[in-house]
Tab-separated table of N, CA and C in Angstrom:
chain	number	residue	atom	x	y	z
A	1	MET	N	16.424	-66.578	122.056
A	1	MET	CA	15.990	-65.191	122.292
A	1	MET	C	16.747	-64.023	121.570
A	2	SER	N	18.074	-64.156	121.405
A	2	SER	CA	18.901	-63.217	120.747
A	2	SER	C	18.538	-63.065	119.478
A	3	GLN	N	18.032	-63.964	118.768
A	3	GLN	CA	17.660	-63.949	117.409
A	3	GLN	C	16.298	-63.153	117.275
A	4	LEU	N	15.534	-63.244	118.300
A	4	LEU	CA	14.137	-62.797	118.059
A	4	LEU	C	14.244	-61.210	118.390
A	5	VAL	N	15.060	-60.830	119.425
A	5	VAL	CA	15.105	-59.438	119.857
A	5	VAL	C	16.187	-58.643	119.242
A	6	GLY	N	17.339	-59.431	118.732
A	6	GLY	CA	18.411	-58.687	118.086
A	6	GLY	C	19.562	-58.460	119.091
A	7	CYS	N	19.502	-58.732	120.330
A	7	CYS	CA	20.533	-58.492	121.234
A	7	CYS	C	20.584	-59.524	122.329
A	8	SER	N	21.546	-59.526	123.282
A	8	SER	CA	21.684	-60.427	124.362
A	8	SER	C	20.523	-60.148	125.358
A	9	PRO	N	20.121	-61.294	126.132
A	9	PRO	CA	18.976	-61.098	126.926
A	9	PRO	C	19.333	-60.029	128.015
A	10	TRP	N	20.632	-59.842	128.612
A	10	TRP	CA	20.920	-58.929	129.548
A	10	TRP	C	20.714	-57.415	128.925
A	11	ALA	N	21.203	-57.201	127.797
A	11	ALA	CA	20.877	-55.855	126.938
A	11	ALA	C	19.398	-55.608	126.853
A	12	TYR	N	18.663	-56.675	126.575
A	12	TYR	CA	17.250	-56.458	126.358
A	12	TYR	C	16.568	-56.215	127.627
A	13	LEU	N	17.095	-56.866	128.787
A	13	LEU	CA	16.448	-56.652	130.071
A	13	LEU	C	16.707	-55.052	130.519
A	14	ALA	N	17.956	-54.778	130.266
A	14	ALA	CA	18.449	-53.319	130.649
A	14	ALA	C	17.711	-52.331	130.012
A	15	ILE	N	17.609	-52.418	128.584
A	15	ILE	CA	17.190	-51.419	127.732
A	15	ILE	C	15.618	-51.402	127.761
A	16	THR	N	15.045	-52.516	127.454
A	16	THR	CA	13.602	-52.554	127.096
A	16	THR	C	12.768	-52.559	128.432
A	17	ILE	N	13.170	-53.447	129.274
A	17	ILE	CA	12.374	-53.642	130.547
A	17	ILE	C	12.515	-52.740	131.485
A	18	VAL	N	13.864	-52.368	131.911
A	18	VAL	CA	14.190	-51.477	132.909
A	18	VAL	C	14.096	-49.995	132.435
A	19	LEU	N	14.804	-49.572	131.438
A	19	LEU	CA	14.732	-48.260	130.907
A	19	LEU	C	13.380	-47.812	130.336
A	20	LEU	N	12.941	-48.468	129.352
A	20	LEU	CA	11.778	-47.979	128.635
A	20	LEU	C	10.576	-48.616	129.284
A	21	GLY	N	10.682	-49.573	130.275
A	21	GLY	CA	9.581	-49.997	131.100
A	21	GLY	C	9.235	-49.035	132.005
A	22	PHE	N	10.306	-48.302	132.681
A	22	PHE	CA	9.984	-47.254	133.503
A	22	PHE	C	9.332	-46.050	132.713
A	23	ALA	N	9.842	-45.821	131.523
A	23	ALA	CA	9.058	-44.758	130.758
A	23	ALA	C	7.685	-45.046	130.399
A	24	ALA	N	7.407	-46.234	130.154
A	24	ALA	CA	6.083	-46.765	129.892
A	24	ALA	C	5.235	-46.546	130.925
A	25	TYR	N	5.663	-46.993	132.096
A	25	TYR	CA	4.901	-47.025	133.402
A	25	TYR	C	4.575	-45.519	133.596
A	26	MET	N	5.450	-44.667	133.553
A	26	MET	CA	5.227	-43.219	133.692
A	26	MET	C	4.350	-42.423	132.797
A	27	THR	N	4.397	-42.987	131.425
A	27	THR	CA	3.497	-42.589	130.361
A	27	THR	C	2.093	-43.021	130.775
A	28	GLY	N	1.758	-44.250	131.145
A	28	GLY	CA	0.555	-44.868	131.529
A	28	GLY	C	0.031	-44.084	132.585
A	29	GLN	N	0.792	-43.721	133.715
A	29	GLN	CA	0.270	-42.905	134.845
A	29	GLN	C	-0.028	-41.404	134.389
A	30	ALA	N	0.685	-40.838	133.460
A	30	ALA	CA	0.321	-39.570	132.871
A	30	ALA	C	-0.983	-39.512	132.118
A	31	LEU	N	-1.096	-40.538	131.249
A	31	LEU	CA	-2.380	-40.598	130.465
A	31	LEU	C	-3.493	-40.879	131.316
A	32	ALA	N	-3.518	-41.557	132.357
A	32	ALA	CA	-4.581	-41.888	133.052
A	32	ALA	C	-4.895	-40.735	134.056
A	33	ALA	N	-3.895	-39.944	134.429
A	33	ALA	CA	-4.117	-38.757	135.416
A	33	ALA	C	-4.618	-37.607	134.559
A	34	THR	N	-4.447	-37.538	133.407
A	34	THR	CA	-4.921	-36.499	132.565
A	34	THR	C	-6.220	-36.857	131.794
A	35	TRP	N	-6.856	-37.965	132.069
A	35	TRP	CA	-7.867	-38.481	131.622
A	35	TRP	C	-8.032	-38.565	130.033
A	36	ARG	N	-6.913	-39.152	129.556
A	36	ARG	CA	-6.742	-39.238	128.040
A	36	ARG	C	-7.501	-40.644	127.803
A	37	PRO	N	-7.887	-40.837	126.491
A	37	PRO	CA	-8.603	-42.028	126.076
A	37	PRO	C	-7.635	-43.197	125.928
A	38	VAL	N	-8.196	-44.489	126.025
A	38	VAL	CA	-7.308	-45.619	125.873
A	38	VAL	C	-6.438	-45.753	124.626
A	39	TRP	N	-7.156	-45.321	123.532
A	39	TRP	CA	-6.488	-45.558	122.251
A	39	TRP	C	-5.116	-44.830	122.107
A	40	GLN	N	-4.875	-43.854	122.952
A	40	GLN	CA	-3.557	-43.085	122.981
A	40	GLN	C	-2.458	-43.992	123.599
A	41	LEU	N	-2.913	-44.955	124.432
A	41	LEU	CA	-1.905	-45.966	124.814
A	41	LEU	C	-1.177	-46.718	123.709
A	42	PHE	N	-1.891	-46.974	122.628
A	42	PHE	CA	-1.255	-47.626	121.599
A	42	PHE	C	-0.314	-46.740	120.684
A	43	VAL	N	-0.738	-45.425	120.730
A	43	VAL	CA	0.080	-44.479	119.961
A	43	VAL	C	1.546	-44.405	120.659
A	44	TYR	N	1.450	-44.169	122.008
A	44	TYR	CA	2.657	-43.974	122.741
A	44	TYR	C	3.383	-45.195	122.894
A	45	THR	N	2.737	-46.418	123.004
A	45	THR	CA	3.494	-47.557	123.016
A	45	THR	C	4.249	-47.882	121.646
A	46	ALA	N	3.717	-47.558	120.440
A	46	ALA	CA	4.382	-47.683	119.236
A	46	ALA	C	5.577	-46.736	119.196
A	47	LEU	N	5.497	-45.549	119.733
A	47	LEU	CA	6.691	-44.700	119.813
A	47	LEU	C	7.738	-45.095	120.706
A	48	LEU	N	7.352	-45.690	121.928
A	48	LEU	CA	8.341	-46.290	122.691
A	48	LEU	C	9.004	-47.506	122.267
A	49	GLY	N	8.321	-48.211	121.433
A	49	GLY	CA	8.846	-49.399	120.694
A	49	GLY	C	10.002	-48.971	119.675
A	50	LEU	N	9.669	-47.827	118.996
A	50	LEU	CA	10.663	-47.362	118.141
A	50	LEU	C	11.997	-46.867	118.947
A	51	ALA	N	11.730	-46.108	120.019
A	51	ALA	CA	12.907	-45.719	120.771
A	51	ALA	C	13.720	-46.964	121.374
A	52	SER	N	13.041	-48.004	121.784
A	52	SER	CA	13.458	-49.288	122.055
A	52	SER	C	14.445	-49.871	121.109
A	53	ARG	N	13.891	-49.921	119.929
A	53	ARG	CA	14.806	-50.429	118.979
A	53	ARG	C	15.798	-49.679	118.472
A	54	PHE	N	15.789	-48.136	118.532
A	54	PHE	CA	16.967	-47.356	118.415
A	54	PHE	C	18.007	-47.532	119.456
A	55	LEU	N	17.589	-47.696	120.874
A	55	LEU	CA	18.500	-47.720	121.732
A	55	LEU	C	19.310	-49.188	121.774
A	56	ILE	N	18.495	-50.256	121.347
A	56	ILE	CA	19.133	-51.568	121.075
A	56	ILE	C	20.209	-51.479	119.996
A	57	TYR	N	19.934	-50.600	118.957
A	57	TYR	CA	20.688	-50.449	117.883
A	57	TYR	C	22.016	-49.805	118.246
A	58	ALA	N	21.758	-48.622	119.093
A	58	ALA	CA	22.866	-47.782	119.343
A	58	ALA	C	23.862	-48.227	120.544
A	59	LEU	N	23.177	-48.934	121.507
A	59	LEU	CA	23.964	-49.370	122.743
A	59	LEU	C	24.316	-50.771	122.602
A	60	ALA	N	23.519	-51.640	122.099
A	60	ALA	CA	23.865	-53.057	122.166
A	60	ALA	C	24.300	-53.545	120.687
A	61	GLU	N	24.432	-52.713	119.679
A	61	GLU	CA	24.752	-52.913	118.447
A	61	GLU	C	23.924	-54.197	117.820
A	62	GLY	N	22.542	-54.060	118.063
A	62	GLY	CA	21.664	-54.882	117.564
A	62	GLY	C	20.966	-54.394	116.268
A	63	PRO	N	20.217	-55.046	115.409
A	63	PRO	CA	19.671	-54.509	114.150
A	63	PRO	C	18.518	-53.558	114.639
A	64	LEU	N	18.654	-52.482	113.753
A	64	LEU	CA	17.719	-51.398	113.873
A	64	LEU	C	16.329	-51.859	113.413
A	65	LEU	N	16.127	-52.275	112.250
A	65	LEU	CA	14.871	-52.701	111.524
A	65	LEU	C	14.659	-54.315	111.787
A	66	LEU	N	14.312	-54.785	112.901
A	66	LEU	CA	14.063	-56.191	113.210
A	66	LEU	C	12.571	-56.178	113.600
A	67	TRP	N	11.630	-56.678	112.708
A	67	TRP	CA	10.213	-56.620	113.073
A	67	TRP	C	9.876	-57.445	114.159
A	68	THR	N	10.438	-58.802	114.350
A	68	THR	CA	10.168	-59.269	115.412
A	68	THR	C	10.557	-58.823	116.791
A	69	GLY	N	11.705	-58.184	116.781
A	69	GLY	CA	12.140	-57.506	117.972
A	69	GLY	C	11.143	-56.327	118.235
A	70	TYR	N	10.846	-55.499	117.300
A	70	TYR	CA	9.850	-54.395	117.512
A	70	TYR	C	8.530	-54.878	118.056
A	71	LEU	N	7.961	-55.878	117.518
A	71	LEU	CA	6.621	-56.552	117.972
A	71	LEU	C	6.775	-56.921	119.486
A	72	ILE	N	7.874	-57.710	119.802
A	72	ILE	CA	7.975	-58.195	121.100
A	72	ILE	C	8.264	-56.899	121.955
A	73	ASP	N	8.989	-55.951	121.566
A	73	ASP	CA	9.217	-54.691	122.459
A	73	ASP	C	7.833	-54.075	122.730
A	74	VAL	N	6.913	-53.905	121.676
A	74	VAL	CA	5.682	-53.236	121.812
A	74	VAL	C	4.767	-53.919	122.664
A	75	GLY	N	4.788	-55.332	122.679
A	75	GLY	CA	3.990	-56.230	123.406
A	75	GLY	C	4.324	-56.111	124.914
A	76	VAL	N	5.617	-56.172	125.316
A	76	VAL	CA	6.039	-55.944	126.724
A	76	VAL	C	5.702	-54.623	127.124
A	77	LEU	N	5.948	-53.580	126.220
A	77	LEU	CA	5.806	-52.166	126.760
A	77	LEU	C	4.180	-51.906	126.902
A	78	LEU	N	3.456	-52.545	125.987
A	78	LEU	CA	1.945	-52.296	126.120
A	78	LEU	C	1.462	-52.982	127.478
A	79	ILE	N	2.029	-54.138	127.778
A	79	ILE	CA	1.561	-54.645	129.079
A	79	ILE	C	1.868	-53.736	130.273
A	80	ILE	N	3.072	-53.222	130.264
A	80	ILE	CA	3.371	-52.236	131.289
A	80	ILE	C	2.672	-50.973	131.266
A	81	ILE	N	2.449	-50.405	130.284
A	81	ILE	CA	1.743	-49.161	130.000
A	81	ILE	C	0.372	-49.245	130.484
A	82	SER	N	-0.395	-50.367	130.145
A	82	SER	CA	-1.726	-50.631	130.389
A	82	SER	C	-2.007	-50.905	131.780
A	83	PHE	N	-0.940	-51.643	132.387
A	83	PHE	CA	-1.050	-51.852	133.922
A	83	PHE	C	-1.153	-50.574	134.653
A	84	ALA	N	-0.094	-49.716	134.329
A	84	ALA	CA	-0.057	-48.375	134.944
A	84	ALA	C	-1.148	-47.515	134.682
A	85	TYR	N	-1.784	-47.500	133.461
A	85	TYR	CA	-2.887	-46.759	133.100
A	85	TYR	C	-4.266	-47.255	134.020
A	86	ARG	N	-4.253	-48.591	134.054
A	86	ARG	CA	-5.528	-49.028	134.744
A	86	ARG	C	-5.320	-48.868	136.194
A	87	LEU	N	-4.135	-49.010	136.814
A	87	LEU	CA	-3.886	-48.827	138.172
A	87	LEU	C	-4.159	-47.401	138.573
A	88	THR	N	-3.704	-46.419	137.849
A	88	THR	CA	-3.853	-45.087	138.116
A	88	THR	C	-5.341	-44.611	137.975
A	89	ARG	N	-5.898	-45.120	136.805
A	89	ARG	CA	-7.354	-44.769	136.607
A	89	ARG	C	-8.153	-45.265	137.890
A	90	ALA	N	-7.990	-46.587	138.389
A	90	ALA	CA	-8.793	-46.929	139.576
A	90	ALA	C	-8.645	-46.248	140.616
A	91	ARG	N	-7.185	-45.856	141.113
A	91	ARG	CA	-6.969	-45.024	142.178
A	91	ARG	C	-7.684	-43.725	142.055
A	92	THR	N	-7.704	-43.174	140.905
A	92	THR	CA	-8.216	-41.794	140.649
A	92	THR	C	-9.779	-41.810	140.870
A	93	MET	N	-10.388	-42.787	140.277
A	93	MET	CA	-11.919	-42.847	140.368
A	93	MET	C	-12.435	-43.060	141.738
A	94	VAL	N	-11.630	-43.779	142.600
A	94	VAL	CA	-12.065	-44.066	143.987
A	94	VAL	C	-11.695	-42.801	144.916
A	95	ARG	N	-10.711	-42.053	144.561
A	95	ARG	CA	-10.327	-40.818	145.484
A	95	ARG	C	-11.133	-39.779	145.020
A	96	GLN	N	-11.533	-39.550	143.686
A	96	GLN	CA	-12.368	-38.413	143.339
A	96	GLN	C	-13.716	-38.630	143.442
A	97	TYR	N	-14.263	-39.764	143.431
A	97	TYR	CA	-15.636	-40.103	143.692
A	97	TYR	C	-15.899	-41.026	144.765
A	98	PRO	N	-15.503	-40.821	146.121
A	98	PRO	CA	-15.628	-41.882	147.075
A	98	PRO	C	-17.157	-42.171	147.455
A	99	TRP	N	-18.058	-41.297	147.131
A	99	TRP	CA	-19.419	-41.551	147.275
A	99	TRP	C	-20.026	-42.499	146.326
A	100	LEU	N	-19.397	-42.589	145.144
A	100	LEU	CA	-19.815	-43.387	144.029
A	100	LEU	C	-19.101	-44.729	143.989
A	101	TYR	N	-17.907	-44.724	144.077
A	101	TYR	CA	-17.045	-45.978	143.814
A	101	TYR	C	-16.247	-46.514	144.991
A	102	GLU	N	-16.002	-47.736	145.013
A	102	GLU	CA	-15.196	-48.283	145.903
A	102	GLU	C	-14.168	-49.279	145.227
A	103	ARG	N	-13.029	-49.530	145.698
A	103	ARG	CA	-12.084	-50.452	145.192
A	103	ARG	C	-12.572	-51.770	144.943
A	104	SER	N	-12.262	-52.424	143.903
A	104	SER	CA	-12.636	-53.718	143.602
A	104	SER	C	-11.342	-54.325	143.012
A	105	GLY	N	-10.466	-54.824	143.868
A	105	GLY	CA	-9.218	-55.295	143.539
A	105	GLY	C	-8.181	-54.257	143.178
A	106	ILE	N	-7.008	-54.602	142.660
A	106	ILE	CA	-5.897	-53.603	142.471
A	106	ILE	C	-6.166	-52.831	141.123
A	107	LEU	N	-6.845	-53.234	140.093
A	107	LEU	CA	-7.045	-52.554	138.926
A	107	LEU	C	-8.524	-52.097	138.721
A	108	GLY	N	-9.331	-52.223	139.667
A	108	GLY	CA	-10.727	-52.095	139.206
A	108	GLY	C	-11.575	-51.288	140.352
A	109	TRP	N	-12.680	-50.784	140.093
A	109	TRP	CA	-13.656	-50.236	140.973
A	109	TRP	C	-15.107	-50.674	140.633
A	110	ARG	N	-15.882	-50.650	141.677
A	110	ARG	CA	-17.279	-50.764	141.406
A	110	ARG	C	-18.148	-49.827	142.249
A	111	ALA	N	-19.390	-49.769	141.690
A	111	ALA	CA	-20.400	-48.903	142.240
A	111	ALA	C	-20.695	-49.144	143.780
A	112	ARG	N	-20.661	-48.106	144.491
A	112	ARG	CA	-21.032	-48.278	145.963
A	112	ARG	C	-22.445	-48.320	146.083
A	113	HIS	N	-22.856	-49.344	146.946
A	113	HIS	CA	-24.364	-49.574	147.198
A	113	HIS	C	-24.884	-49.079	148.346
């Protein structure tokens, strides 16, 4: 794992999963709450991936330009940001339009009959 991401697993966990994972979760919530389109998730995830690479370079003395590390970072952050986006969008749809929609699982909603 160290060769793929460019740092120790503990540094990766602390920087990418905890620190930037929190930022990705909050970004997903903000995008969903302000009714932004889904394609913006990819733009913000790419930027968070660059921030992750920089923090690994600055704090964990890892390589800055490691494409495998960047792709893994973006993949992990995309999962987190997508989950937060969908969770917030489902909650918003059910709260704002209770006469039209009801919850269908944690990430979905369906038309009320």
